[in-house]
Structures are given as C-alpha cells and as structure tokens.
PDB file of C-alpha atoms in Angstrom:
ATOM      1  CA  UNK J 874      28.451-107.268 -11.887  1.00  0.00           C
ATOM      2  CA  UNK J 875      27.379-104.655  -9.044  1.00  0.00           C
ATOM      3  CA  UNK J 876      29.098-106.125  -6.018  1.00  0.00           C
ATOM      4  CA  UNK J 877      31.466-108.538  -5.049  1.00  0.00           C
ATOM      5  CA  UNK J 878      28.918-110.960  -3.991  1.00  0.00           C
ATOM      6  CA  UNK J 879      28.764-112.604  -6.996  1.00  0.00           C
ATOM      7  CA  UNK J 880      32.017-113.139  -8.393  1.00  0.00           C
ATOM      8  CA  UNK J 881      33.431-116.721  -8.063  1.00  0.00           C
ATOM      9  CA  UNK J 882      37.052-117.938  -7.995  1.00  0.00           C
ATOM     10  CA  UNK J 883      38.934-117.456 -11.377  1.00  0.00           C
ATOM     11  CA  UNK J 884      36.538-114.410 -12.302  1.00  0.00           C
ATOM     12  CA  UNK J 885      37.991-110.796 -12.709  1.00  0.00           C
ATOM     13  CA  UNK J 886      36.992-107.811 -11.265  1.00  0.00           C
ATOM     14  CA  UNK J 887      36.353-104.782 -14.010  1.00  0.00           C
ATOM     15  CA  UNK J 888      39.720-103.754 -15.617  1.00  0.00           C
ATOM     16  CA  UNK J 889      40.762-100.113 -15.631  1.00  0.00           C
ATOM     17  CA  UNK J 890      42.881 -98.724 -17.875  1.00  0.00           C
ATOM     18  CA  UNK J 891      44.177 -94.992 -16.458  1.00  0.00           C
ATOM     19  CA  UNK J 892      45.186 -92.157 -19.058  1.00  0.00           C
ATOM     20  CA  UNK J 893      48.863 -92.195 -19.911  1.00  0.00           C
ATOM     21  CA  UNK J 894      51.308 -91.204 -17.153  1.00  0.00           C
ATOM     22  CA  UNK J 895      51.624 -87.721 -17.534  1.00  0.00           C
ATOM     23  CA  UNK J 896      54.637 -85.323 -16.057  1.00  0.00           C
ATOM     24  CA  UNK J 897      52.048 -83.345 -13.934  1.00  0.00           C
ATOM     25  CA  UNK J 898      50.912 -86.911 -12.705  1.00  0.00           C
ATOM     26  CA  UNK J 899      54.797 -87.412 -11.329  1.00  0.00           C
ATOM     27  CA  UNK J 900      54.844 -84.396 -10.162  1.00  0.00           C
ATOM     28  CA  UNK J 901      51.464 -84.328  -7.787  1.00  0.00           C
ATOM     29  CA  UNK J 902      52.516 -87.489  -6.563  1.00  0.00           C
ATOM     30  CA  UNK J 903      55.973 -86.278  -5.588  1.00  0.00           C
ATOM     31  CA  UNK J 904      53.904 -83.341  -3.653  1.00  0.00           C
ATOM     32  CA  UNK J 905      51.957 -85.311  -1.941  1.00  0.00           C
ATOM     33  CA  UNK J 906      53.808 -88.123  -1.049  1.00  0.00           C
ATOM     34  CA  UNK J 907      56.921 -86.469  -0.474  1.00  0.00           C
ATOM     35  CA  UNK J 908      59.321 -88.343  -3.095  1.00  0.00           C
ATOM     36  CA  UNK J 909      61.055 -85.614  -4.863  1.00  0.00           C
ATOM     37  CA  UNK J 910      63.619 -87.959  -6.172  1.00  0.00           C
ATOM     38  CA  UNK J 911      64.502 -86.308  -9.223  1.00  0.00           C
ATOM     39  CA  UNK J 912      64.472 -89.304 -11.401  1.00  0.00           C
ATOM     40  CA  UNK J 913      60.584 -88.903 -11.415  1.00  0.00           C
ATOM     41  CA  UNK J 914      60.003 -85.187 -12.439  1.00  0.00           C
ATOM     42  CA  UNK J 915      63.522 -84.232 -14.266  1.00  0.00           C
ATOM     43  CA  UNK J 916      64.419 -86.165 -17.346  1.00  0.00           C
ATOM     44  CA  UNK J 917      68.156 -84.830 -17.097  1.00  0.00           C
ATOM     45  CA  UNK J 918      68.246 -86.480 -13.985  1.00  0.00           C
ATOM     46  CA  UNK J 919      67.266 -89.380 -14.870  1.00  0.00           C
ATOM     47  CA  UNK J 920      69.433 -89.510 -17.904  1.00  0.00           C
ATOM     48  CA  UNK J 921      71.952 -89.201 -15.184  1.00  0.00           C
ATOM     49  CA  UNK J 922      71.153 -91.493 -13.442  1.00  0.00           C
ATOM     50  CA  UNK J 923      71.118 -93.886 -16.862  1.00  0.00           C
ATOM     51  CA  UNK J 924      67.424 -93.838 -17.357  1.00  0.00           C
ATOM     52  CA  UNK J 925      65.874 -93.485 -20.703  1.00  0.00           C
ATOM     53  CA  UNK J 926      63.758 -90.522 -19.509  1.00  0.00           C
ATOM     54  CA  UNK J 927      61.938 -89.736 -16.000  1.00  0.00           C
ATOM     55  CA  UNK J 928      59.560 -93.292 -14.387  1.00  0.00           C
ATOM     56  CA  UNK J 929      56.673 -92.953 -12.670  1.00  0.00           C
ATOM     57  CA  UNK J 930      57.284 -93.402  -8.563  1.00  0.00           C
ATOM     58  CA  UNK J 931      56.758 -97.497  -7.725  1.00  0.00           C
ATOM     59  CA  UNK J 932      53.738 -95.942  -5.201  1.00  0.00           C
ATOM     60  CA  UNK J 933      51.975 -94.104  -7.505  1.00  0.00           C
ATOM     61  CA  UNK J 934      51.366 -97.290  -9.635  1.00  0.00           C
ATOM     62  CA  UNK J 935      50.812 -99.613  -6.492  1.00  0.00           C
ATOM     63  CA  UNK J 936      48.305 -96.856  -4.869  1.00  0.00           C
ATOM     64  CA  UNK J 937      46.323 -96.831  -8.676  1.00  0.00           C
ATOM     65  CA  UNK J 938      45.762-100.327  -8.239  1.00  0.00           C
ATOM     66  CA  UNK J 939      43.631-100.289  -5.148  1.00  0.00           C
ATOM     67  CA  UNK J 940      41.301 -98.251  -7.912  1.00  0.00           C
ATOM     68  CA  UNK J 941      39.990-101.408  -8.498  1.00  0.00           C
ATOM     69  CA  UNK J 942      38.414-102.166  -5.036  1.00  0.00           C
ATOM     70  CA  UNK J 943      37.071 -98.345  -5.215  1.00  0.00           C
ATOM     71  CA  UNK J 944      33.696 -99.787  -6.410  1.00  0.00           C
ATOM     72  CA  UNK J 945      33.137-101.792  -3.437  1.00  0.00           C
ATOM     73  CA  UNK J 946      34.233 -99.850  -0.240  1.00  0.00           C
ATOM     74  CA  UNK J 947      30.345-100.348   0.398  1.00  0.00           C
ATOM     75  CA  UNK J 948      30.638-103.930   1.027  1.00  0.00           C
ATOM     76  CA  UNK J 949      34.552-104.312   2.572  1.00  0.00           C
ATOM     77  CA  UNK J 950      38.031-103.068   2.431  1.00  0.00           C
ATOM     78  CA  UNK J 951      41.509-103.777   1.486  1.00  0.00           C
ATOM     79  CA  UNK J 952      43.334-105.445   4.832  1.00  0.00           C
ATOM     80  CA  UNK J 953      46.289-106.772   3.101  1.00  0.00           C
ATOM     81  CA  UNK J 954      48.344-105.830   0.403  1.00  0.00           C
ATOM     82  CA  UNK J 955      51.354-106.611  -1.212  1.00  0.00           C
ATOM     83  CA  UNK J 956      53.079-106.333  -4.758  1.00  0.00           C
ATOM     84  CA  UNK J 957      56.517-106.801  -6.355  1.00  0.00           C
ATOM     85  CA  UNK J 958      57.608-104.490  -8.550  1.00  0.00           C
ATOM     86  CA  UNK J 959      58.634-105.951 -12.119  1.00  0.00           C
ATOM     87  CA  UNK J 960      59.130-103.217 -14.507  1.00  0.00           C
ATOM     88  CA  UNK J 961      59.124 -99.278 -14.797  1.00  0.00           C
ATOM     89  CA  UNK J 962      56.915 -97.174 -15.399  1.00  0.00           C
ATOM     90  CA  UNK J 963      57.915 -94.687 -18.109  1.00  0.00           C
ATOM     91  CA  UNK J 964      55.612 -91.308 -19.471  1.00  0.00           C
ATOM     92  CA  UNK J 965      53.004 -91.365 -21.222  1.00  0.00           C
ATOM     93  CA  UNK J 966      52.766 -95.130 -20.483  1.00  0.00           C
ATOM     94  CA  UNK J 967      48.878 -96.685 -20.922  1.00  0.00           C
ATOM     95  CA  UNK J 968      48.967 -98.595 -17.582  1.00  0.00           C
ATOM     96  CA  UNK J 969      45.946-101.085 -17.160  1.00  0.00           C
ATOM     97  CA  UNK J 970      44.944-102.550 -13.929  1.00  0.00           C
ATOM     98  CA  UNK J 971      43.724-106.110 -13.153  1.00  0.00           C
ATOM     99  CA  UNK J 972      42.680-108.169 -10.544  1.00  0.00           C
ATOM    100  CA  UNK J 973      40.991-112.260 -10.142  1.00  0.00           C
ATOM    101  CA  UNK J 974      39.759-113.781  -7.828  1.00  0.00           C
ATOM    102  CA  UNK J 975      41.517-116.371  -5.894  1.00  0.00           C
ATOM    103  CA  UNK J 976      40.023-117.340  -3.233  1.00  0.00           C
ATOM    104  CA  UNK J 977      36.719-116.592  -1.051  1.00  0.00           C
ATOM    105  CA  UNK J 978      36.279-117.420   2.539  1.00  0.00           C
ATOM    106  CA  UNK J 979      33.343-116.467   4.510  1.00  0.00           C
ATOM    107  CA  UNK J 980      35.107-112.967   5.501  1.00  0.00           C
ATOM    108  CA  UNK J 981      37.852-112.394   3.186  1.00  0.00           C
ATOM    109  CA  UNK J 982      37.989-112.349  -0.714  1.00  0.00           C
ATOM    110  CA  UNK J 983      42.204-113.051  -2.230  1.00  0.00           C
ATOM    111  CA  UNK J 984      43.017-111.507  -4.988  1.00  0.00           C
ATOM    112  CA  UNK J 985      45.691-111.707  -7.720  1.00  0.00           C
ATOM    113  CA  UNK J 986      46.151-108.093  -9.322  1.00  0.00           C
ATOM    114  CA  UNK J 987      48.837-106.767 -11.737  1.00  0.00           C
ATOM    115  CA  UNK J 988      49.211-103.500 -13.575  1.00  0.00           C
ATOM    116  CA  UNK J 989      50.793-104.087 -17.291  1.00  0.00           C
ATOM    117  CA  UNK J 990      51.655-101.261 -19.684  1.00  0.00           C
ATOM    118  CA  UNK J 991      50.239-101.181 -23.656  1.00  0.00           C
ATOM    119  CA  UNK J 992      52.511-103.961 -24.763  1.00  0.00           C
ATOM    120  CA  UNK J 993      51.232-105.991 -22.163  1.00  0.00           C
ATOM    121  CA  UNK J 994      54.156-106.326 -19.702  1.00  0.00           C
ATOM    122  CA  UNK J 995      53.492-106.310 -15.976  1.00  0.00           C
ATOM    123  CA  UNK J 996      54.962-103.916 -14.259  1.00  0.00           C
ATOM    124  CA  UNK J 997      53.830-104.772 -10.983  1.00  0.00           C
ATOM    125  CA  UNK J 998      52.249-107.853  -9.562  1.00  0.00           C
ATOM    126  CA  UNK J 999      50.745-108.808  -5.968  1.00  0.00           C
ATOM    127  CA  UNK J1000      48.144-109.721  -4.045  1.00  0.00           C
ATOM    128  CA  UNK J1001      45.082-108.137  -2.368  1.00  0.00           C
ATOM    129  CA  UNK J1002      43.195-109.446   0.915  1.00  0.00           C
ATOM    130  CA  UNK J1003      39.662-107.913   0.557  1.00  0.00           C
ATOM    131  CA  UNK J1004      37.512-108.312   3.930  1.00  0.00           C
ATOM    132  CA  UNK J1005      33.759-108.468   3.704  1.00  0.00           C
ATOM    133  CA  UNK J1006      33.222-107.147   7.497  1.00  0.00           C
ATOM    134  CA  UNK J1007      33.120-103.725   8.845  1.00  0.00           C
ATOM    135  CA  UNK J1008      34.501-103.100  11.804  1.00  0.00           C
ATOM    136  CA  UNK J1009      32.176-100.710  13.758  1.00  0.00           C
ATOM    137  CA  UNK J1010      32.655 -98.162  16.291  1.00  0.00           C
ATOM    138  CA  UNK J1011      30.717 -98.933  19.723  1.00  0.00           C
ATOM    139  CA  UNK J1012      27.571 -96.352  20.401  1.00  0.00           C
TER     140      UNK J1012
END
C-alpha cells in the first residue's frame, strides 16, 4: 500500500520491528528527553530498585510507535494519542510495532496500535487519531 487512502477498517498499517533495545538507545533517550532515572541506564540501580536489569523509558517505546505514521506525514498527522502501558521493556528486547484500522471518517483515520516484545506480549497498547487535513498557514 503507498498511502493511507486505501486501507479499509480492520486492515493494518506495515509492521515495524526496531533492532533490540540497546544500552546506548537508553542512554540517548535519557539525553534528550531529560529522564536520567537511573533505573534506565544503570543495571545496579535497577537491581536496587528490584528490577531484573535496567527497562527501557515508557516514552521511548510510546515515541517509536508514532514510526508507524512516519510514512504518511505527506497525507496527515497524528492529533491524538494515547497508550497504556502494560509491560516493561527490558535490553536487548525485539520490540515490534502495530497498528489497524478502526475507524475512517471523512477527516480522521482511528487507530488501534500496540508494541509487543519477541514472545509476543504487549507492552504497550493505545490508540492513534490520524487527521487527513493540513492545517495551512494564511499567505
């Protein structure tokens, strides 16, 4: 499929599966979001804290999943968004991203979306308001 045009209720969009969560992932993220909770970058701290070993930030994984809409900022963009978080994200965890189509209106596209790990389990799921219009800036 090349656009969103297309796509009818029930149908997916293009899954993407990202590399595994690396350390240097968690620790860009903290930089540049400003999260330097040690629980994502330090595994002693997070045995402290009575982790297994360091997660991945609940943002980092919610802000990969707007990767799937990436292919279409020609025709829209994401207006609403909103997830629940349902498992942790651990390193080198294969995190794939999903969303289907819900509903389509003449303006806005809804969207069910999840991101599960490699045994399948979601570790976040939501929903994504896609609108068709552009809002343009008066000459």
């Amino acid at each position: 499929m090349t656009g969103l045009k297309g796509l009818q209720v029930g149908e997916s969009l293009e899954a993407i599966t990202l590399p595994p969560v690396s350390r240097l992932d968690l620790i860009k993220y903290a930089g540049a979001s400003g999260d330097y909770n040690p629980i994502h970058t330090i595994d002693e701290e997070a045995e402290k804290a009575g982790l297994p070993g360091i997660i991945a930030h609940g943002m980092w994984t919610m802000g990969n999943l707007a990767k799937l809409f990436t292919p279409y900022f020609e025709e829209g963009f994401i207006q609403d968004y909103s997830i629940r978080f349902k498992g942790m994200v651990f390193l080198n965890d294969v995190i794939t991203l999903h969303a289907v189509l819900d509903e389509q209106g003449e303006e806005e596209l809804s969207f069910s979306v999840r991101a599960a790990n490699q045994d399948g389990r979601d570790v976040i799921k939501g929903n994504v308001v896609f609108c068709k219009r552009f809002i343009t800036a008066a000459t």
